[in-house]
């Protein structure tokens, strides 16, 4: 039962009194906190689910009308990348706006835009329309992701934040497995647009629930707007991501289309950092990165997603192109990864309480690296249970990295900056993931091309370049050639498995680098919480009361 509020606490009627030094939420919000988390998880799910479902539908969309849109490989890539480009480029700005305008308002706006973009994408008549409407979905998604984590930080008391964030991060693993499964089922019974329309009922239900039960919160003293900083961050991030995507598409980061935008993006971001350091009302307080808990945790998340996206990229081709599993079967094979994340992520806090975040994060990264290196065991006829064990270990390792690192990022900052902190977290995750797909994807493509080139000499010159692009392309050419093309199948499988092994070593190395970063830079067990942990009261914009002990 809540104790009576003191006069200093009376600005938040009905608030529960937490232990000394901890901020309060209202009794009504406290009672609904797990329902609120469920609603926020649904909004996160719909965003994370979208790209994995689209990956399943690309073959169908590539078919001529009326079955598909007749999209080329480049158009399909941009249907995926237009979302990523806009999404990653606007994440930081969206988090900043959430802190200023109200996280619930920004979240509802993002959900509505995402829903409209989903309908328009489903109704696209051309590849160009699909690319444009996917960018609209990315615009909406950028406003969803930072707001969900920021609201969680304002709904839950510090004692429960680790558990809530663990559940929040487990949704990511669930989406990885659910996407291919849901996409496979939809494409078996409906047309390709159904993979976008499936978002609509989830969006509608989530928006109704948000309006009814999710509280609003914002920074009570946001200060002046920093339009120059906002523009610099958008231009820099979009240019950087564009260059990374082009490098991955070309399989070569030395071409001007890749290194030019990358260097321009880095230069603009450098100007952004310099401007923020000299500004008296910065959009991003760069002094946050002096906090070792914050910077090491951000680096760990970026590195683990770099490695993860590279592995999930090649595992799809291994399952479908080499082992011959269907899209639906391939999705089911990823279930151990999702199950282990869903089971361990909410419980990672128990190990953190006992051993400390540094030990748990470092161990999780090492276990993830072991799982990545385990792909060296996979061949064309390896028992499939070996892959299932590797996926389980991968999910277990990541479940002990993402929740503790996310908790430390968010708890390192004042809670009125929760939206900006969440945006930084998710921006590094997106940039890390995009780099992983581009860099490790380029490594996979280059190694595969070197392995298959010697077997393409008998092909017509017009087919050689296309056949060497990927294992999918080689097998497609072999199928067109009929009996004479069968000689290409086994070399294609062998070349891909070798390329997969090389890429797996790269992924494992990156994960180990993350472990070293955590061990060297993350403070030891149970470092003190930050000084400035004041925040707006949930449901309003007045600062929460804090005792003197919390401000020491």
Short mmCIF file of C-alpha atoms in Angstrom, two decimals:
data_model
loop_
_atom_site.label_atom_id
_atom_site.label_comp_id
_atom_site.label_asym_id
_atom_site.label_seq_id
_atom_site.Cartn_x
_atom_site.Cartn_y
_atom_site.Cartn_z
CA UNK A 1 0.00 0.00 0.00
CA UNK A 2 1.32 3.43 -0.94
CA UNK A 3 2.40 5.69 1.88
CA UNK A 4 0.93 9.21 2.05
CA UNK A 5 2.69 11.69 -0.18
CA UNK A 6 4.77 14.39 1.39
CA UNK A 7 4.07 18.01 0.44
CA UNK A 8 6.97 17.94 -1.99
CA UNK A 9 5.37 14.98 -3.77
CA UNK A 10 1.89 16.38 -4.09
CA UNK A 11 2.38 17.44 -7.72
CA UNK A 12 1.62 13.86 -8.75
CA UNK A 13 -1.66 12.83 -7.13
CA UNK A 14 -2.05 9.16 -6.41
CA UNK A 15 1.61 8.40 -6.97
CA UNK A 16 3.15 5.43 -5.24
CA UNK A 17 6.12 6.12 -2.99
CA UNK A 18 9.18 4.17 -4.15
CA UNK A 19 12.32 3.45 -2.15
CA UNK A 20 14.41 6.56 -1.43
CA UNK A 21 16.09 7.98 -4.47
CA UNK A 22 13.87 6.28 -7.05
CA UNK A 23 11.39 8.16 -9.26
CA UNK A 24 7.68 7.46 -9.03
CA UNK A 25 4.91 6.57 -11.43
CA UNK A 26 1.22 7.03 -10.70
CA UNK A 27 -0.70 4.17 -9.11
CA UNK A 28 -2.93 3.80 -12.18
CA UNK A 29 0.06 3.51 -14.53
CA UNK A 30 1.87 1.18 -12.11
CA UNK A 31 -1.07 -1.23 -12.13
CA UNK A 32 -1.20 -1.23 -15.96
CA UNK A 33 2.54 -1.39 -16.57
CA UNK A 34 2.65 -4.98 -17.91
CA UNK A 35 -0.32 -4.38 -20.21
CA UNK A 36 1.41 -1.23 -21.45
CA UNK A 37 4.57 -3.26 -22.10
CA UNK A 38 2.51 -5.79 -24.11
CA UNK A 39 1.09 -3.01 -26.30
CA UNK A 40 4.54 -1.48 -26.82
CA UNK A 41 5.95 -4.91 -27.69
CA UNK A 42 3.29 -5.28 -30.40
CA UNK A 43 4.41 -1.99 -31.96
CA UNK A 44 8.04 -3.14 -31.83
CA UNK A 45 7.06 -6.50 -33.33
CA UNK A 46 5.36 -4.98 -36.35
CA UNK A 47 8.47 -2.91 -37.14
CA UNK A 48 10.98 -5.74 -36.66
CA UNK A 49 8.75 -8.22 -38.49
CA UNK A 50 8.44 -6.17 -41.64
CA UNK A 51 11.89 -6.63 -43.18
CA UNK A 52 12.09 -10.34 -42.43
CA UNK A 53 8.70 -10.90 -44.09
CA UNK A 54 9.72 -8.89 -47.17
CA UNK A 55 12.87 -10.99 -47.59
CA UNK A 56 10.59 -14.01 -47.97
CA UNK A 57 8.46 -12.33 -50.64
CA UNK A 58 11.26 -11.07 -52.90
CA UNK A 59 11.18 -14.07 -55.25
CA UNK A 60 7.43 -13.69 -55.72
CA UNK A 61 7.68 -9.92 -56.31
CA UNK A 62 10.36 -10.58 -58.95
CA UNK A 63 7.93 -12.64 -61.03
CA UNK A 64 6.09 -10.93 -63.92
CA UNK A 65 2.62 -9.48 -63.39
CA UNK A 66 0.04 -10.45 -62.30
CA UNK A 67 1.92 -12.77 -59.89
CA UNK A 68 4.48 -10.11 -58.98
CA UNK A 69 5.83 -6.77 -60.14
CA UNK A 70 8.61 -8.09 -62.37
CA UNK A 71 11.20 -6.35 -60.18
CA UNK A 72 14.88 -6.61 -61.00
CA UNK A 73 17.45 -7.63 -58.39
CA UNK A 74 18.48 -4.01 -57.94
CA UNK A 75 14.86 -2.90 -57.47
CA UNK A 76 14.29 -5.63 -54.90
CA UNK A 77 17.38 -4.54 -52.99
CA UNK A 78 16.14 -0.94 -52.92
CA UNK A 79 12.68 -2.05 -51.80
CA UNK A 80 14.48 -3.35 -48.70
CA UNK A 81 17.11 -0.62 -48.47
CA UNK A 82 14.79 2.39 -48.92
CA UNK A 83 13.19 1.41 -45.62
CA UNK A 84 16.55 1.00 -43.88
CA UNK A 85 17.90 4.26 -45.29
CA UNK A 86 15.02 6.44 -44.06
CA UNK A 87 14.58 4.47 -40.83
CA UNK A 88 18.20 4.71 -39.71
CA UNK A 89 18.60 8.29 -40.92
CA UNK A 90 15.68 9.59 -38.85
CA UNK A 91 15.98 7.50 -35.66
CA UNK A 92 17.91 10.11 -33.71
CA UNK A 93 15.68 12.98 -34.80
CA UNK A 94 12.55 10.98 -33.96
CA UNK A 95 13.83 10.26 -30.45
CA UNK A 96 14.65 13.93 -29.95
CA UNK A 97 11.13 14.95 -31.04
CA UNK A 98 9.65 12.39 -28.67
CA UNK A 99 11.45 14.00 -25.74
CA UNK A 100 10.22 17.44 -26.79
CA UNK A 101 6.65 16.81 -28.00
CA UNK A 102 5.66 13.74 -26.00
CA UNK A 103 6.58 10.12 -26.61
CA UNK A 104 3.01 8.87 -26.88
CA UNK A 105 2.16 11.48 -29.53
CA UNK A 106 5.25 10.59 -31.55
CA UNK A 107 4.54 6.85 -31.18
CA UNK A 108 0.94 7.23 -32.40
CA UNK A 109 2.14 9.34 -35.34
CA UNK A 110 4.71 6.70 -36.27
CA UNK A 111 2.18 3.86 -36.05
CA UNK A 112 -0.32 5.68 -38.26
CA UNK A 113 2.32 6.53 -40.89
CA UNK A 114 3.61 2.95 -40.79
CA UNK A 115 0.09 1.60 -41.26
CA UNK A 116 -0.61 3.91 -44.22
CA UNK A 117 2.73 2.96 -45.76
CA UNK A 118 1.87 -0.73 -45.37
CA UNK A 119 -1.44 -0.31 -47.24
CA UNK A 120 0.21 1.70 -50.01
CA UNK A 121 3.04 -0.85 -50.34
CA UNK A 122 0.53 -3.68 -50.66
CA UNK A 123 -1.30 -1.82 -53.44
CA UNK A 124 1.84 -0.87 -55.40
CA UNK A 125 1.56 -1.21 -59.19
CA UNK A 126 5.26 -0.88 -59.93
CA UNK A 127 8.66 -1.42 -58.37
CA UNK A 128 9.18 2.34 -58.13
CA UNK A 129 6.00 2.73 -56.10
CA UNK A 130 7.00 -0.11 -53.81
CA UNK A 131 10.40 1.48 -53.16
CA UNK A 132 8.77 4.86 -52.39
CA UNK A 133 6.09 3.43 -50.11
CA UNK A 134 8.64 1.32 -48.27
CA UNK A 135 10.45 4.58 -47.53
CA UNK A 136 7.18 5.86 -46.05
CA UNK A 137 7.09 2.79 -43.81
CA UNK A 138 10.68 3.50 -42.74
CA UNK A 139 9.68 7.08 -41.90
CA UNK A 140 6.92 5.79 -39.62
CA UNK A 141 9.10 3.07 -38.10
CA UNK A 142 11.74 5.63 -37.07
CA UNK A 143 9.20 7.30 -34.78
CA UNK A 144 8.07 4.00 -33.25
CA UNK A 145 11.25 2.34 -32.04
CA UNK A 146 12.79 5.07 -29.81
CA UNK A 147 9.40 5.95 -28.30
CA UNK A 148 8.65 2.40 -27.12
CA UNK A 149 11.85 2.10 -25.09
CA UNK A 150 11.55 5.64 -23.74
CA UNK A 151 8.00 4.98 -22.52
CA UNK A 152 9.14 1.76 -20.84
CA UNK A 153 11.78 3.73 -18.93
CA UNK A 154 9.09 6.13 -17.73
CA UNK A 155 6.45 3.50 -16.89
CA UNK A 156 8.60 1.09 -14.88
CA UNK A 157 10.41 1.83 -11.64
CA UNK A 158 14.19 1.25 -11.76
CA UNK A 159 13.86 -2.08 -9.92
CA UNK A 160 11.77 -3.52 -12.79
CA UNK A 161 13.36 -1.82 -15.77
CA UNK A 162 15.85 -4.61 -16.44
CA UNK A 163 13.07 -7.22 -16.60
CA UNK A 164 10.92 -5.01 -18.84
CA UNK A 165 13.81 -4.27 -21.21
CA UNK A 166 14.64 -7.98 -21.30
CA UNK A 167 11.12 -8.73 -22.51
CA UNK A 168 11.35 -5.83 -24.98
CA UNK A 169 14.58 -7.19 -26.50
CA UNK A 170 13.21 -10.76 -26.66
CA UNK A 171 10.62 -9.50 -29.15
CA UNK A 172 13.48 -8.93 -31.62
CA UNK A 173 14.41 -12.63 -31.54
CA UNK A 174 10.77 -13.63 -31.84
CA UNK A 175 10.38 -11.42 -34.94
CA UNK A 176 13.45 -13.02 -36.59
CA UNK A 177 11.72 -16.41 -36.55
CA UNK A 178 8.13 -15.27 -36.99
CA UNK A 179 8.83 -13.26 -40.17
CA UNK A 180 9.76 -16.16 -42.49
CA UNK A 181 7.07 -18.39 -40.98
CA UNK A 182 4.30 -15.81 -41.35
CA UNK A 183 5.56 -14.81 -44.80
CA UNK A 184 5.67 -18.41 -45.99
CA UNK A 185 2.11 -19.08 -44.80
CA UNK A 186 0.76 -15.86 -46.36
CA UNK A 187 2.42 -16.47 -49.72
CA UNK A 188 1.03 -19.99 -49.87
CA UNK A 189 -2.54 -18.67 -49.69
CA UNK A 190 -2.52 -15.01 -50.81
CA UNK A 191 -0.78 -12.58 -53.18
CA UNK A 192 2.51 -10.88 -52.38
CA UNK A 193 0.84 -7.72 -51.00
CA UNK A 194 -0.50 -9.72 -48.07
CA UNK A 195 2.93 -9.52 -46.40
CA UNK A 196 2.31 -5.79 -45.97
CA UNK A 197 -1.42 -5.86 -45.27
CA UNK A 198 -0.82 -8.18 -42.31
CA UNK A 199 0.63 -5.13 -40.53
CA UNK A 200 -2.64 -3.21 -40.69
CA UNK A 201 -4.77 -5.09 -38.11
CA UNK A 202 -1.82 -5.11 -35.69
CA UNK A 203 -1.36 -1.35 -36.15
CA UNK A 204 -5.08 -0.64 -35.68
CA UNK A 205 -5.32 -2.76 -32.52
CA UNK A 206 -2.12 -1.28 -31.09
CA UNK A 207 -3.19 2.33 -31.78
CA UNK A 208 -6.55 1.79 -30.07
CA UNK A 209 -4.81 0.26 -27.05
CA UNK A 210 -2.22 3.06 -26.95
CA UNK A 211 -4.86 5.76 -26.94
CA UNK A 212 -6.65 3.98 -24.08
CA UNK A 213 -3.84 2.96 -21.72
CA UNK A 214 -0.36 4.23 -22.69
CA UNK A 215 0.63 7.38 -20.74
CA UNK A 216 2.46 10.29 -22.28
CA UNK A 217 5.71 11.78 -21.02
CA UNK A 218 8.28 14.28 -22.21
CA UNK A 219 11.22 16.38 -21.13
CA UNK A 220 9.81 19.19 -18.93
CA UNK A 221 12.68 21.51 -19.91
CA UNK A 222 13.59 20.67 -23.50
CA UNK A 223 15.38 23.96 -24.13
CA UNK A 224 15.77 25.53 -27.56
CA UNK A 225 15.35 23.50 -30.71
CA UNK A 226 18.60 22.75 -32.56
CA UNK A 227 17.57 22.71 -36.25
CA UNK A 228 21.15 22.85 -37.53
CA UNK A 229 22.13 19.82 -35.43
CA UNK A 230 19.03 17.92 -36.53
CA UNK A 231 19.71 18.57 -40.24
CA UNK A 232 23.38 17.63 -39.88
CA UNK A 233 22.48 14.35 -38.15
CA UNK A 234 19.96 13.40 -40.84
CA UNK A 235 22.25 14.26 -43.76
CA UNK A 236 25.25 12.53 -42.17
CA UNK A 237 23.44 9.32 -41.25
CA UNK A 238 21.61 9.00 -44.57
CA UNK A 239 24.80 9.59 -46.55
CA UNK A 240 26.72 7.07 -44.42
CA UNK A 241 24.02 4.39 -44.68
CA UNK A 242 23.63 4.98 -48.43
CA UNK A 243 27.35 4.46 -48.99
CA UNK A 244 27.33 1.29 -46.89
CA UNK A 245 24.36 -0.08 -48.85
CA UNK A 246 26.00 0.72 -52.21
CA UNK A 247 29.23 -0.95 -51.12
CA UNK A 248 27.29 -4.08 -50.19
CA UNK A 249 25.41 -4.06 -53.50
CA UNK A 250 28.58 -3.63 -55.54
CA UNK A 251 30.57 -6.04 -53.37
CA UNK A 252 33.27 -3.39 -53.44
CA UNK A 253 33.71 -0.45 -51.06
CA UNK A 254 36.44 1.11 -53.23
CA UNK A 255 33.99 2.28 -55.93
CA UNK A 256 33.14 5.97 -55.84
CA UNK A 257 29.41 5.27 -55.39
CA UNK A 258 30.29 3.69 -52.03
CA UNK A 259 33.29 5.45 -50.53
CA UNK A 260 32.14 8.90 -51.69
CA UNK A 261 28.88 8.92 -49.66
CA UNK A 262 30.59 7.15 -46.75
CA UNK A 263 33.34 9.77 -46.52
CA UNK A 264 30.81 12.59 -46.99
CA UNK A 265 28.60 11.10 -44.26
CA UNK A 266 31.50 10.75 -41.84
CA UNK A 267 32.58 14.33 -42.58
CA UNK A 268 29.08 15.69 -41.94
CA UNK A 269 28.81 13.66 -38.73
CA UNK A 270 32.19 15.05 -37.68
CA UNK A 271 30.84 18.58 -38.23
CA UNK A 272 27.73 17.55 -36.28
CA UNK A 273 29.81 16.43 -33.27
CA UNK A 274 31.93 19.61 -33.36
CA UNK A 275 28.79 21.74 -33.58
CA UNK A 276 27.16 19.89 -30.71
CA UNK A 277 30.21 20.42 -28.50
CA UNK A 278 30.11 24.16 -29.06
CA UNK A 279 26.32 24.59 -28.88
CA UNK A 280 24.60 25.75 -25.68
CA UNK A 281 21.47 23.77 -26.64
CA UNK A 282 22.78 20.65 -28.42
CA UNK A 283 20.46 18.07 -29.97
CA UNK A 284 22.91 15.40 -28.75
CA UNK A 285 25.00 15.90 -25.64
CA UNK A 286 28.26 14.36 -26.83
CA UNK A 287 29.54 14.28 -23.24
CA UNK A 288 27.32 11.19 -22.82
CA UNK A 289 30.05 9.24 -24.60
CA UNK A 290 32.53 10.09 -21.85
CA UNK A 291 30.50 7.77 -19.64
CA UNK A 292 32.15 4.37 -20.09
CA UNK A 293 28.92 2.51 -19.28
CA UNK A 294 27.15 4.35 -22.08
CA UNK A 295 29.83 4.25 -24.79
CA UNK A 296 30.94 0.64 -24.17
CA UNK A 297 27.33 -0.58 -24.17
CA UNK A 298 26.54 1.29 -27.40
CA UNK A 299 29.64 -0.22 -29.01
CA UNK A 300 28.70 -3.72 -27.83
CA UNK A 301 25.22 -3.49 -29.34
CA UNK A 302 26.56 -2.11 -32.63
CA UNK A 303 29.17 -4.88 -32.91
CA UNK A 304 26.85 -7.74 -31.99
CA UNK A 305 24.30 -6.62 -34.58
CA UNK A 306 27.07 -6.23 -37.14
CA UNK A 307 27.93 -9.88 -36.62
CA UNK A 308 24.34 -11.12 -36.27
CA UNK A 309 23.04 -9.58 -39.50
CA UNK A 310 25.93 -11.08 -41.44
CA UNK A 311 25.12 -14.55 -40.10
CA UNK A 312 21.36 -14.33 -40.65
CA UNK A 313 22.10 -13.08 -44.18
CA UNK A 314 24.05 -16.16 -45.21
CA UNK A 315 22.09 -18.70 -43.14
CA UNK A 316 18.99 -18.07 -45.27
CA UNK A 317 20.91 -19.01 -48.44
CA UNK A 318 22.44 -22.03 -46.73
CA UNK A 319 19.05 -23.36 -45.66
CA UNK A 320 17.23 -22.73 -48.93
CA UNK A 321 19.81 -22.83 -51.72
CA UNK A 322 22.22 -25.47 -50.37
CA UNK A 323 20.01 -27.64 -48.16
CA UNK A 324 16.85 -27.23 -50.24
CA UNK A 325 14.44 -26.23 -47.48
CA UNK A 326 11.36 -24.19 -48.32
CA UNK A 327 10.81 -20.65 -47.07
CA UNK A 328 8.46 -21.89 -44.36
CA UNK A 329 10.82 -24.68 -43.29
CA UNK A 330 13.71 -22.22 -43.22
CA UNK A 331 11.71 -19.99 -40.89
CA UNK A 332 10.91 -22.91 -38.60
CA UNK A 333 14.61 -23.75 -38.38
CA UNK A 334 15.26 -20.36 -36.74
CA UNK A 335 12.83 -21.10 -33.90
CA UNK A 336 15.60 -22.19 -31.47
CA UNK A 337 17.17 -18.73 -31.80
CA UNK A 338 13.84 -17.05 -31.06
CA UNK A 339 12.96 -19.45 -28.23
CA UNK A 340 16.30 -19.02 -26.45
CA UNK A 341 16.10 -15.23 -26.72
CA UNK A 342 12.53 -15.16 -25.43
CA UNK A 343 13.45 -17.43 -22.51
CA UNK A 344 16.78 -15.95 -21.44
CA UNK A 345 16.45 -12.22 -22.25
CA UNK A 346 13.93 -11.46 -19.47
CA UNK A 347 16.07 -13.49 -17.03
CA UNK A 348 19.46 -11.99 -17.91
CA UNK A 349 19.03 -9.49 -15.09
CA UNK A 350 19.35 -12.33 -12.55
CA UNK A 351 22.88 -13.08 -13.74
CA UNK A 352 23.68 -9.36 -13.85
CA UNK A 353 22.61 -9.03 -10.21
CA UNK A 354 24.93 -11.87 -9.26
CA UNK A 355 27.97 -11.40 -11.51
CA UNK A 356 27.72 -7.84 -12.86
CA UNK A 357 26.91 -6.49 -16.31
CA UNK A 358 30.51 -6.60 -17.56
CA UNK A 359 30.90 -10.33 -16.92
CA UNK A 360 27.47 -11.18 -18.33
CA UNK A 361 27.84 -9.06 -21.50
CA UNK A 362 31.36 -10.32 -22.19
CA UNK A 363 30.31 -13.95 -21.66
CA UNK A 364 27.30 -13.42 -23.93
CA UNK A 365 29.50 -12.03 -26.68
CA UNK A 366 31.98 -14.91 -26.34
CA UNK A 367 29.13 -17.45 -26.53
CA UNK A 368 27.78 -15.64 -29.59
CA UNK A 369 31.23 -15.80 -31.19
CA UNK A 370 31.41 -19.54 -30.46
CA UNK A 371 28.03 -20.02 -32.15
CA UNK A 372 29.18 -18.06 -35.20
CA UNK A 373 32.41 -20.07 -35.38
CA UNK A 374 30.30 -23.22 -35.14
CA UNK A 375 29.12 -22.60 -38.70
CA UNK A 376 32.50 -24.02 -39.71
CA UNK A 377 31.01 -27.42 -38.82
CA UNK A 378 28.27 -27.10 -41.42
CA UNK A 379 28.53 -28.78 -44.78
CA UNK A 380 26.05 -29.91 -47.37
CA UNK A 381 25.08 -33.08 -45.48
CA UNK A 382 25.66 -32.07 -41.86
CA UNK A 383 22.79 -33.23 -39.58
CA UNK A 384 20.40 -30.32 -39.27
CA UNK A 385 20.35 -30.59 -35.47
CA UNK A 386 23.85 -29.07 -35.50
CA UNK A 387 22.43 -25.89 -37.02
CA UNK A 388 19.62 -25.93 -34.44
CA UNK A 389 22.14 -26.11 -31.59
CA UNK A 390 24.10 -23.22 -33.10
CA UNK A 391 20.96 -21.09 -33.39
CA UNK A 392 20.08 -21.87 -29.77
CA UNK A 393 23.57 -20.86 -28.58
CA UNK A 394 23.41 -17.72 -30.72
CA UNK A 395 20.09 -16.68 -29.20
CA UNK A 396 21.31 -17.47 -25.69
CA UNK A 397 24.45 -15.41 -26.14
CA UNK A 398 22.61 -12.40 -27.56
CA UNK A 399 19.98 -12.62 -24.80
CA UNK A 400 22.79 -11.93 -22.32
CA UNK A 401 24.18 -8.99 -24.33
CA UNK A 402 21.28 -6.84 -25.48
CA UNK A 403 19.22 -6.48 -22.27
CA UNK A 404 22.12 -5.59 -19.93
CA UNK A 405 23.70 -3.27 -22.50
CA UNK A 406 20.37 -1.55 -23.19
CA UNK A 407 19.67 -1.14 -19.47
CA UNK A 408 23.08 0.47 -18.96
CA UNK A 409 22.61 2.82 -21.91
CA UNK A 410 19.24 3.99 -20.66
CA UNK A 411 20.19 4.18 -16.98
CA UNK A 412 23.32 6.19 -17.81
CA UNK A 413 21.20 9.15 -18.90
CA UNK A 414 18.68 11.45 -17.26
CA UNK A 415 15.23 9.94 -17.78
CA UNK A 416 13.94 13.10 -19.42
CA UNK A 417 16.41 12.20 -22.20
CA UNK A 418 15.02 8.67 -22.57
CA UNK A 419 13.89 9.23 -26.16
CA UNK A 420 17.27 10.54 -27.27
CA UNK A 421 19.07 7.74 -25.43
CA UNK A 422 16.84 5.13 -27.03
CA UNK A 423 17.44 6.71 -30.43
CA UNK A 424 21.23 6.55 -29.99
CA UNK A 425 20.93 2.90 -28.95
CA UNK A 426 18.79 2.01 -31.96
CA UNK A 427 20.82 4.13 -34.38
CA UNK A 428 24.02 2.27 -33.52
CA UNK A 429 22.13 -1.02 -33.80
CA UNK A 430 20.82 -0.09 -37.26
CA UNK A 431 24.18 1.23 -38.47
CA UNK A 432 25.89 -1.89 -37.09
CA UNK A 433 23.33 -4.14 -38.78
CA UNK A 434 23.59 -2.32 -42.10
CA UNK A 435 27.39 -2.52 -41.94
CA UNK A 436 27.15 -6.23 -41.12
CA UNK A 437 24.97 -7.00 -44.14
CA UNK A 438 27.11 -4.82 -46.41
CA UNK A 439 30.61 -5.77 -45.24
CA UNK A 440 30.03 -9.44 -44.46
CA UNK A 441 27.69 -9.75 -47.45
CA UNK A 442 30.44 -8.33 -49.65
CA UNK A 443 32.94 -10.77 -48.10
CA UNK A 444 30.54 -13.64 -48.80
CA UNK A 445 29.95 -12.51 -52.40
CA UNK A 446 33.63 -11.94 -53.17
CA UNK A 447 34.71 -15.28 -51.70
CA UNK A 448 31.91 -17.09 -53.51
CA UNK A 449 32.75 -15.41 -56.84
CA UNK A 450 36.41 -16.40 -56.51
CA UNK A 451 35.36 -19.98 -55.79
CA UNK A 452 32.90 -20.37 -58.65
CA UNK A 453 34.71 -18.41 -61.38
CA UNK A 454 36.79 -21.39 -62.47
CA UNK A 455 33.63 -23.38 -63.22
CA UNK A 456 31.92 -20.75 -65.38
CA UNK A 457 34.27 -20.91 -68.37
CA UNK A 458 31.95 -23.13 -70.43
CA UNK A 459 29.00 -20.76 -70.04
CA UNK A 460 28.09 -18.21 -72.72
CA UNK A 461 29.84 -14.91 -72.00
CA UNK A 462 26.49 -13.19 -71.45
CA UNK A 463 25.69 -15.56 -68.54
CA UNK A 464 29.04 -15.64 -66.77
CA UNK A 465 28.80 -12.40 -64.82
CA UNK A 466 25.21 -13.01 -63.69
CA UNK A 467 25.98 -16.62 -62.69
CA UNK A 468 28.87 -15.50 -60.50
CA UNK A 469 26.90 -12.97 -58.45
CA UNK A 470 25.49 -15.40 -55.88
CA UNK A 471 24.67 -19.05 -55.31
CA UNK A 472 21.04 -18.24 -56.16
CA UNK A 473 22.12 -16.75 -59.48
CA UNK A 474 24.37 -19.71 -60.31
CA UNK A 475 21.62 -22.23 -59.57
CA UNK A 476 19.12 -20.19 -61.62
CA UNK A 477 21.45 -20.23 -64.64
CA UNK A 478 22.07 -23.96 -64.13
CA UNK A 479 18.33 -24.61 -64.12
CA UNK A 480 17.84 -22.65 -67.35
CA UNK A 481 20.57 -24.66 -69.06
CA UNK A 482 18.84 -27.94 -68.20
CA UNK A 483 20.95 -31.14 -68.15
CA UNK A 484 24.09 -29.29 -69.24
CA UNK A 485 23.80 -27.02 -66.24
CA UNK A 486 23.83 -29.79 -63.64
CA UNK A 487 27.63 -29.70 -63.56
CA UNK A 488 27.41 -26.27 -61.94
CA UNK A 489 25.26 -27.32 -58.97
CA UNK A 490 27.86 -29.07 -56.83
CA UNK A 491 30.61 -26.47 -57.43
CA UNK A 492 28.09 -23.78 -56.50
CA UNK A 493 27.27 -25.54 -53.23
CA UNK A 494 30.96 -26.09 -52.44
CA UNK A 495 31.89 -22.48 -53.23
CA UNK A 496 29.05 -21.14 -51.08
CA UNK A 497 29.90 -23.35 -48.09
CA UNK A 498 33.52 -22.18 -48.26
CA UNK A 499 32.38 -18.54 -48.49
CA UNK A 500 30.00 -19.11 -45.56
CA UNK A 501 32.86 -20.47 -43.46
CA UNK A 502 35.04 -17.42 -44.20
CA UNK A 503 32.16 -15.08 -43.38
CA UNK A 504 31.40 -16.96 -40.16
CA UNK A 505 35.02 -16.42 -39.06
CA UNK A 506 34.54 -12.71 -39.75
CA UNK A 507 31.34 -12.63 -37.69
CA UNK A 508 32.96 -14.49 -34.80
CA UNK A 509 35.93 -12.10 -34.86
CA UNK A 510 33.65 -9.06 -34.64
CA UNK A 511 31.77 -10.60 -31.69
CA UNK A 512 35.08 -11.26 -29.90
CA UNK A 513 36.12 -7.64 -30.50
CA UNK A 514 32.86 -6.67 -28.79
CA UNK A 515 33.78 -8.88 -25.82
CA UNK A 516 37.17 -7.17 -25.54
CA UNK A 517 35.54 -3.73 -25.67
CA UNK A 518 33.18 -4.71 -22.86
CA UNK A 519 35.95 -6.17 -20.68
CA UNK A 520 38.26 -3.19 -21.15
CA UNK A 521 35.86 -0.26 -21.03
CA UNK A 522 32.79 -1.36 -19.10
CA UNK A 523 33.05 -0.60 -15.37
CA UNK A 524 33.02 -3.47 -12.93
CA UNK A 525 30.16 -4.93 -11.01
CA UNK A 526 27.18 -2.74 -10.06
CA UNK A 527 28.57 0.74 -10.79
CA UNK A 528 26.71 3.60 -9.19
CA UNK A 529 23.66 4.90 -10.99
CA UNK A 530 23.94 8.29 -12.71
CA UNK A 531 23.49 11.47 -10.79
CA UNK A 532 20.81 13.02 -12.96
CA UNK A 533 17.96 10.55 -12.97
CA UNK A 534 15.14 13.05 -12.71
CA UNK A 535 12.32 12.76 -15.23
CA UNK A 536 8.88 14.02 -16.09
CA UNK A 537 6.02 12.38 -14.28
CA UNK A 538 4.25 9.81 -16.39
CA UNK A 539 1.10 11.37 -17.73
CA UNK A 540 2.38 14.93 -17.44
CA UNK A 541 5.35 17.15 -17.88
CA UNK A 542 6.22 17.98 -14.29
CA UNK A 543 9.48 16.64 -12.90
CA UNK A 544 9.28 13.71 -10.52
CA UNK A 545 10.28 14.30 -6.93
CA UNK A 546 13.62 12.95 -5.82
CA UNK A 547 15.13 12.67 -2.42
CA UNK A 548 18.47 14.16 -1.61
CA UNK A 549 20.07 10.74 -1.58
CA UNK A 550 19.20 10.25 -5.25
CA UNK A 551 20.92 13.46 -6.20
CA UNK A 552 24.20 12.69 -4.57
#
